[in-house]
PDB file of C-alpha atoms in Angstrom:
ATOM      1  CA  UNK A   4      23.914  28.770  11.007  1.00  0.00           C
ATOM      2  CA  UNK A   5      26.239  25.943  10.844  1.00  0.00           C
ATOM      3  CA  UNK A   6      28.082  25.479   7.420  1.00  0.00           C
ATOM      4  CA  UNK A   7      28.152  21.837   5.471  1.00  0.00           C
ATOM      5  CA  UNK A   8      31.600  20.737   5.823  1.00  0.00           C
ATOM      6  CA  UNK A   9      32.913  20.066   2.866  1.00  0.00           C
ATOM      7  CA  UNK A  10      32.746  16.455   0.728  1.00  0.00           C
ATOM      8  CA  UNK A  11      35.442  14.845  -0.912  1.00  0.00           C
ATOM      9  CA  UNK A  12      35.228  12.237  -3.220  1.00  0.00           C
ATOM     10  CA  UNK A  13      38.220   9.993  -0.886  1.00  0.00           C
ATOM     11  CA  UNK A  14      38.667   7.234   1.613  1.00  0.00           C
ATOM     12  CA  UNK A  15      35.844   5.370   3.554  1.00  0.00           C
ATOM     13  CA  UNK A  16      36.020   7.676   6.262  1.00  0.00           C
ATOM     14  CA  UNK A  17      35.578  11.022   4.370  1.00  0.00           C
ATOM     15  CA  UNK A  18      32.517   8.976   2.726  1.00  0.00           C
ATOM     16  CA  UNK A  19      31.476   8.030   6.180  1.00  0.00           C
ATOM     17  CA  UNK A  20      31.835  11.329   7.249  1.00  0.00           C
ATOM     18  CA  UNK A  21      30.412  12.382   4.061  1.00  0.00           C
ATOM     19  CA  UNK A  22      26.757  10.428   4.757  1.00  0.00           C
ATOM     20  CA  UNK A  23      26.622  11.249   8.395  1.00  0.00           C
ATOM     21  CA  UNK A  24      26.375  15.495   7.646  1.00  0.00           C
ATOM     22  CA  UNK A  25      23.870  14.227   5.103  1.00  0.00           C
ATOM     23  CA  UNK A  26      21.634  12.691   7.594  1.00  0.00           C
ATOM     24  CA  UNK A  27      22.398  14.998  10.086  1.00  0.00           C
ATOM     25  CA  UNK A  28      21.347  17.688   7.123  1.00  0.00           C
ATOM     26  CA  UNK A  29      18.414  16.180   6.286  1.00  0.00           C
ATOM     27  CA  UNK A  30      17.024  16.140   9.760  1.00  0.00           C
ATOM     28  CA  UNK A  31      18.009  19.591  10.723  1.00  0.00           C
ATOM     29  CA  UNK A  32      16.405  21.034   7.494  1.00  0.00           C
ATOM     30  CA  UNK A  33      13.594  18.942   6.837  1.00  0.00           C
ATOM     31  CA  UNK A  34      10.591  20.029   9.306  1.00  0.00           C
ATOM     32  CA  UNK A  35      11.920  23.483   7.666  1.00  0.00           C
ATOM     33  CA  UNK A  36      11.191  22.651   4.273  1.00  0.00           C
ATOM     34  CA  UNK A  37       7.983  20.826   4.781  1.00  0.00           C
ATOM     35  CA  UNK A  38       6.386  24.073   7.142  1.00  0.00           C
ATOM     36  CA  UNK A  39       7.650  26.388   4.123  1.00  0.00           C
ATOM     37  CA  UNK A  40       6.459  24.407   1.262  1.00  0.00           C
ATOM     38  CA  UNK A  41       3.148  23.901   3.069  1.00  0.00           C
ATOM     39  CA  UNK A  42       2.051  27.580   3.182  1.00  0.00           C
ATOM     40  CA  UNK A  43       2.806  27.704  -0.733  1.00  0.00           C
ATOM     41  CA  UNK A  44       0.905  24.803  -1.685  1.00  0.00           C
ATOM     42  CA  UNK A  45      -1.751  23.486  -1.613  1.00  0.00           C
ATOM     43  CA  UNK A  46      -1.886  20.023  -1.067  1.00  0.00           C
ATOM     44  CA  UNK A  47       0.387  17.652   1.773  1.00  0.00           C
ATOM     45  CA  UNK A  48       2.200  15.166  -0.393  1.00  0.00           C
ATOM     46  CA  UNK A  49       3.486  18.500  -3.093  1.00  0.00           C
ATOM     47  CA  UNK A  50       5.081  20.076  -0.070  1.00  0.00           C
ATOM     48  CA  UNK A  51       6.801  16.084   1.152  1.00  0.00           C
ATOM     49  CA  UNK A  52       7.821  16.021  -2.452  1.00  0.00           C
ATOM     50  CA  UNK A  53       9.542  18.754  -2.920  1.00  0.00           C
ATOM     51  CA  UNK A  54      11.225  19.151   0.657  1.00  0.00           C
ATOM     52  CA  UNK A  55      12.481  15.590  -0.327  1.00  0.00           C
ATOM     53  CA  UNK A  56      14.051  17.409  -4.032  1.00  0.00           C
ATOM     54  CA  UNK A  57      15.518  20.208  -2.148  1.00  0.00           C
ATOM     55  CA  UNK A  58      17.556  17.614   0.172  1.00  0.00           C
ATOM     56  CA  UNK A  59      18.518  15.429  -2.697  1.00  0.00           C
ATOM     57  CA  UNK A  60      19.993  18.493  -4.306  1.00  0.00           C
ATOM     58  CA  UNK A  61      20.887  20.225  -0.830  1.00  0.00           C
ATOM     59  CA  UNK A  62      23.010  16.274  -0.358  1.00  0.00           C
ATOM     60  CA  UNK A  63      24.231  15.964  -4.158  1.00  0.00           C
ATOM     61  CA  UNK A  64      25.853  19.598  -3.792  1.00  0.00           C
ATOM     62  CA  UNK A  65      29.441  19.311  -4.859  1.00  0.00           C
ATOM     63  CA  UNK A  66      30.786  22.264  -3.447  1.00  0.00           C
ATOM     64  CA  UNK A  67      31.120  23.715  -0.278  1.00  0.00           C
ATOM     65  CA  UNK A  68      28.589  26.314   1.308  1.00  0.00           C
ATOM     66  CA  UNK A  69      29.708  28.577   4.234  1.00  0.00           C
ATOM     67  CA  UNK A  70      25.599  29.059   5.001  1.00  0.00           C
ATOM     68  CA  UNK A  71      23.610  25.797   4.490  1.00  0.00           C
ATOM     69  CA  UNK A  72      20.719  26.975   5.798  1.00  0.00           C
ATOM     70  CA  UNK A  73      20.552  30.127   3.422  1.00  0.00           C
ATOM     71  CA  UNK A  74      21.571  27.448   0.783  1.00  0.00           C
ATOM     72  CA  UNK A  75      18.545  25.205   1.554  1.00  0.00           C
ATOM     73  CA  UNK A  76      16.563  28.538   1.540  1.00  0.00           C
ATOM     74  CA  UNK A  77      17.423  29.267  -1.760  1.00  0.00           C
ATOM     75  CA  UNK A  78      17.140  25.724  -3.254  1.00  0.00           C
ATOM     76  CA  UNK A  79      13.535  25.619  -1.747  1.00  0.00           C
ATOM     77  CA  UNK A  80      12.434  28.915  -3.073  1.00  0.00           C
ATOM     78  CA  UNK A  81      13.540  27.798  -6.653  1.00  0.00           C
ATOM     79  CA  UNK A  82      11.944  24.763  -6.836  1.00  0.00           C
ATOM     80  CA  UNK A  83       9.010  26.787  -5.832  1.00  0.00           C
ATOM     81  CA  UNK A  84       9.741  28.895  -8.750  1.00  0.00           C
ATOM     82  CA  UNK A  85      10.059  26.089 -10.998  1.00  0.00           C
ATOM     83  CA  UNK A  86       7.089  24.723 -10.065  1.00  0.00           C
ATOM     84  CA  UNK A  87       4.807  27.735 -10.622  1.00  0.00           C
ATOM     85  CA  UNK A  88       5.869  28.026 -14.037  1.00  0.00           C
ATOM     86  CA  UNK A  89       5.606  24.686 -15.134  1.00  0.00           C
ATOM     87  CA  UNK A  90       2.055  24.852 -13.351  1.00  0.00           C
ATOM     88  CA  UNK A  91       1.777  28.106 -15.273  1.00  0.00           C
ATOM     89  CA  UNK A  92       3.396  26.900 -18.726  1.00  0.00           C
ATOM     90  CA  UNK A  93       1.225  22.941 -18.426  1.00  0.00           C
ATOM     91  CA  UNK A  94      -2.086  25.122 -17.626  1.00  0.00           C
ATOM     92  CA  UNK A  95      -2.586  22.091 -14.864  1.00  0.00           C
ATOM     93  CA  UNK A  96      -5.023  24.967 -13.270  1.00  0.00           C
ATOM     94  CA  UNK A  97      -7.396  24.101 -15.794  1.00  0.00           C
ATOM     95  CA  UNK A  98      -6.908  19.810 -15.672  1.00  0.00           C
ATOM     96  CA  UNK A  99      -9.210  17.812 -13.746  1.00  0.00           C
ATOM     97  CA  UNK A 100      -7.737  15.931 -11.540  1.00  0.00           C
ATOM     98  CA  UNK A 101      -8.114  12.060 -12.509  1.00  0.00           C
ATOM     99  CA  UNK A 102      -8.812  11.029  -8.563  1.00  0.00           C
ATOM    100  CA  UNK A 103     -12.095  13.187  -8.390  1.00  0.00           C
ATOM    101  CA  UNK A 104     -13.542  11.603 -11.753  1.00  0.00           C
ATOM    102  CA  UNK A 105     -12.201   8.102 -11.422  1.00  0.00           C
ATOM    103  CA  UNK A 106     -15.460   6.814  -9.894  1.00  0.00           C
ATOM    104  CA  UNK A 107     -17.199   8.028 -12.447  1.00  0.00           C
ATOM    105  CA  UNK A 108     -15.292   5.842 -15.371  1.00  0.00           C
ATOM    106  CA  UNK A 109     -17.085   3.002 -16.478  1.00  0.00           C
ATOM    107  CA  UNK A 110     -15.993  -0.272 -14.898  1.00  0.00           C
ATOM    108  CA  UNK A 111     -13.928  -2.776 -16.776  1.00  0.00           C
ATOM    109  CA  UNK A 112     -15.057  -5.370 -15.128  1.00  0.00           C
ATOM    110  CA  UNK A 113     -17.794  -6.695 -17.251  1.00  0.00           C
ATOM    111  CA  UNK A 114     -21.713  -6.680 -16.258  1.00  0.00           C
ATOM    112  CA  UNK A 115     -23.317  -9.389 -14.387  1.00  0.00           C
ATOM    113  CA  UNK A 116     -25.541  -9.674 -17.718  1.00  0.00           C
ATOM    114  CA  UNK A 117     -22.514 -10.556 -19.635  1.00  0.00           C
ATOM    115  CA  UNK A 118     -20.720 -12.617 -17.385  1.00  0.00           C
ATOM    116  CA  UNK A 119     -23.751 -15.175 -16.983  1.00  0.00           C
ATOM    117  CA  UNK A 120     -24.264 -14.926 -21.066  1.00  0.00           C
ATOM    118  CA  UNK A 121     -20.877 -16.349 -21.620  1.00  0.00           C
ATOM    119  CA  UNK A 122     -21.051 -18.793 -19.261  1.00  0.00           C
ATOM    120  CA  UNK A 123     -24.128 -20.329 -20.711  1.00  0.00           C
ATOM    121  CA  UNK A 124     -22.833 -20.323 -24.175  1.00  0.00           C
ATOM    122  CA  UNK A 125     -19.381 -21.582 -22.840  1.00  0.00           C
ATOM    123  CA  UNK A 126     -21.301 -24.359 -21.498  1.00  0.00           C
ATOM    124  CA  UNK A 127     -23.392 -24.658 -24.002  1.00  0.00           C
ATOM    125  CA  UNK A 128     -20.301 -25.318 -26.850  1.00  0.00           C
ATOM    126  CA  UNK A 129     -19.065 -27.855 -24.023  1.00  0.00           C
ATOM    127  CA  UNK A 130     -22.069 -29.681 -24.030  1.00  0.00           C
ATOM    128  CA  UNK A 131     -22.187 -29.439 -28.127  1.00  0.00           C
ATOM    129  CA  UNK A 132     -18.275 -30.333 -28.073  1.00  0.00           C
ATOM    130  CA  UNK A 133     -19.573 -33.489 -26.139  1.00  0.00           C
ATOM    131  CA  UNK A 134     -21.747 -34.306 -28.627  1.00  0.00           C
ATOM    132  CA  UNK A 135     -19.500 -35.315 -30.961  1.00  0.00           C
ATOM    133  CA  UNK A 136     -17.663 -38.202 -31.934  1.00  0.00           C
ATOM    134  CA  UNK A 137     -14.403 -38.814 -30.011  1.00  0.00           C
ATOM    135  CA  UNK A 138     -12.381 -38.769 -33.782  1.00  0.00           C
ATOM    136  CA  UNK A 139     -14.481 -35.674 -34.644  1.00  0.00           C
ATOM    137  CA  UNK A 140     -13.555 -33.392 -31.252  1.00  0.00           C
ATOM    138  CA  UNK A 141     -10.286 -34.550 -31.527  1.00  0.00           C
ATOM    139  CA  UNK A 142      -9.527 -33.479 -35.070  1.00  0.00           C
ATOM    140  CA  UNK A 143     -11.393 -30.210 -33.781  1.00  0.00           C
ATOM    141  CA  UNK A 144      -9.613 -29.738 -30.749  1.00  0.00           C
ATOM    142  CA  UNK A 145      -6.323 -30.215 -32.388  1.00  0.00           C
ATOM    143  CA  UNK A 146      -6.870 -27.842 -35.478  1.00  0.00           C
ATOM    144  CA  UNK A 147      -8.927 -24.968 -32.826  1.00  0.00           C
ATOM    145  CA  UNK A 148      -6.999 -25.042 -30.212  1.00  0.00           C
ATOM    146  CA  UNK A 149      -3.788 -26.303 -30.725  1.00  0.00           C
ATOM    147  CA  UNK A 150      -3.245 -24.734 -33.986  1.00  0.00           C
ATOM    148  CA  UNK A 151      -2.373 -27.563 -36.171  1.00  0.00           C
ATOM    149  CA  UNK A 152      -2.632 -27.884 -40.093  1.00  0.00           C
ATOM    150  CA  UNK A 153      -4.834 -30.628 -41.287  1.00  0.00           C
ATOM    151  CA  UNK A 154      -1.429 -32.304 -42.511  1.00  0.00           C
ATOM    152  CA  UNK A 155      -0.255 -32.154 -39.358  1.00  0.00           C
ATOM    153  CA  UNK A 156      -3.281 -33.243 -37.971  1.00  0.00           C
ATOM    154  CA  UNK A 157      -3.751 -36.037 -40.682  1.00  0.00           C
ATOM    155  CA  UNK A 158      -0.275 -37.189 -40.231  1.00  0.00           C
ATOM    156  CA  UNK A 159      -0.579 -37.318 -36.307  1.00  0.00           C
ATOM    157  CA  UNK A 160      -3.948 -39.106 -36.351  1.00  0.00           C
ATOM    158  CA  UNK A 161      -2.918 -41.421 -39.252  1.00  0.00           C
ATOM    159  CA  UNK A 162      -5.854 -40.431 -41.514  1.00  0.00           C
ATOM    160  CA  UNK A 163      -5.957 -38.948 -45.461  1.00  0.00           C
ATOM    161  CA  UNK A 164      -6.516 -34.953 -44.835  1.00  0.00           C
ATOM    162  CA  UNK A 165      -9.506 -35.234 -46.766  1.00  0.00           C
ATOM    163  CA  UNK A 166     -10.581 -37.371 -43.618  1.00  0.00           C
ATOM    164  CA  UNK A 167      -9.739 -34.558 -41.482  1.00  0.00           C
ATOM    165  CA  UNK A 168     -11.559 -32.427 -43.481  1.00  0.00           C
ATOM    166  CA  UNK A 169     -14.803 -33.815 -43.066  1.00  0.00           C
ATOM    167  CA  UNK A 170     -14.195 -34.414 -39.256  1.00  0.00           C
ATOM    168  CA  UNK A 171     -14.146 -30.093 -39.100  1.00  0.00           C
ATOM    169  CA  UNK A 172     -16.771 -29.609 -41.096  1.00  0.00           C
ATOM    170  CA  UNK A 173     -19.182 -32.239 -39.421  1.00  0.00           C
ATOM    171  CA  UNK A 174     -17.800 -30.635 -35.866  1.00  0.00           C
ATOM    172  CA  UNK A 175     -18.195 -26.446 -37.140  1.00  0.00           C
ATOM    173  CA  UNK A 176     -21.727 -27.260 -38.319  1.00  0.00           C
ATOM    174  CA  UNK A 177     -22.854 -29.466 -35.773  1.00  0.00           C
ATOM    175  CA  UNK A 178     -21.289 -26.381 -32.971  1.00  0.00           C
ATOM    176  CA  UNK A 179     -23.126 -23.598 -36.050  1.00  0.00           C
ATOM    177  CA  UNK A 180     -26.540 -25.732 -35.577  1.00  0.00           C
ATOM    178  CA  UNK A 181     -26.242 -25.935 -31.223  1.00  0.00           C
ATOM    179  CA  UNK A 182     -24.766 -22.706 -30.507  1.00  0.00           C
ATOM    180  CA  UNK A 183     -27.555 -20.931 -32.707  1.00  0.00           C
ATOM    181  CA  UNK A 184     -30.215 -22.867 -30.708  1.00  0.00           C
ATOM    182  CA  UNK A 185     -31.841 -20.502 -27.910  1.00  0.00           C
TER     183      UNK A 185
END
């Protein structure tokens, strides 16, 4: 078998030269790996995944190897190796595997009961919301949803606070009284 010439850390063209023996590499060994990793494993994309490992490390070699396909040999039966006894070590013979009990997780999209009991009592505060005064909504809206301090909100709206206090109050029991309504 044909030996990987050696790679040298150097000018463009040993780089070029370099990254062509890699892809030439990769193609030559790859079908190899794949066939050989198949009849260990057990499932398609294990074997792509770890023919694709044993060319990174087959390409990332720093030194030179008089028999690359023995090397590639060798690389592929360790990662094998490794494999088994992290399978062995992780127990992952006695995991489930997520994809066969995925469709049997609950949904977290929420039910069709739920999604039309929100929208009724989202419309249900907007109708409520339109209920009240234009002052009163605003002083709610501000403090709710825009997170203001009834200073803030008193200074903004050019009112005592204690105005802005009654404004909430008459707007969370008048939204209490609506929302509780069936």
């Amino acid at each position: 078998m044909n030996p990987i010439p050696q790679r040298t850390a150097g000018g463009d063209a040993a780089t070029a030269a370099g990254h062509d023996t890699a892809t030439a590499d990769t193609q030559r060994f790859r079908p190899m790996l794949v066939r050989y990793f198949r009849r260990h494993l057990q499932h398609e994309a294990d074997a792509e995944d770890l023919a694709q490992e044993a060319l990174m490390r087959l390409v990332r070699s720093p030194t030179q190897v008089d028999h690359a396909e023995a090397y590639v040999v060798r690389i592929a039966a360790n990662l094998l190796r490794d494999r088994f006894r992290r399978e062995r070590s992780h127990h992952t013979g006695l995991h489930d595997p997520l994809d066969d009990t995925l469709h049997e997780l609950p949904s977290e999209e929420p039910a069709t009961d739920d999604v039309y009991a929100s929208r009724e009592r989202l419309e249900r505060l907007l109708s409520a919301l339109d209920e009240l005064s234009p002052r009163c909504r605003q002083v709610f809206l501000l403090q709710r949803y825009e997170g203001m301090t009834y200073t803030a909100i008193a200074r903004q709206l050019q009112v005592s606070v204690s105005a802005v206090e009654k404004h909430m109050m008459r707007a969370l029991l008048h939204l209490q009284a609506r929302l509780a309504e069936p």
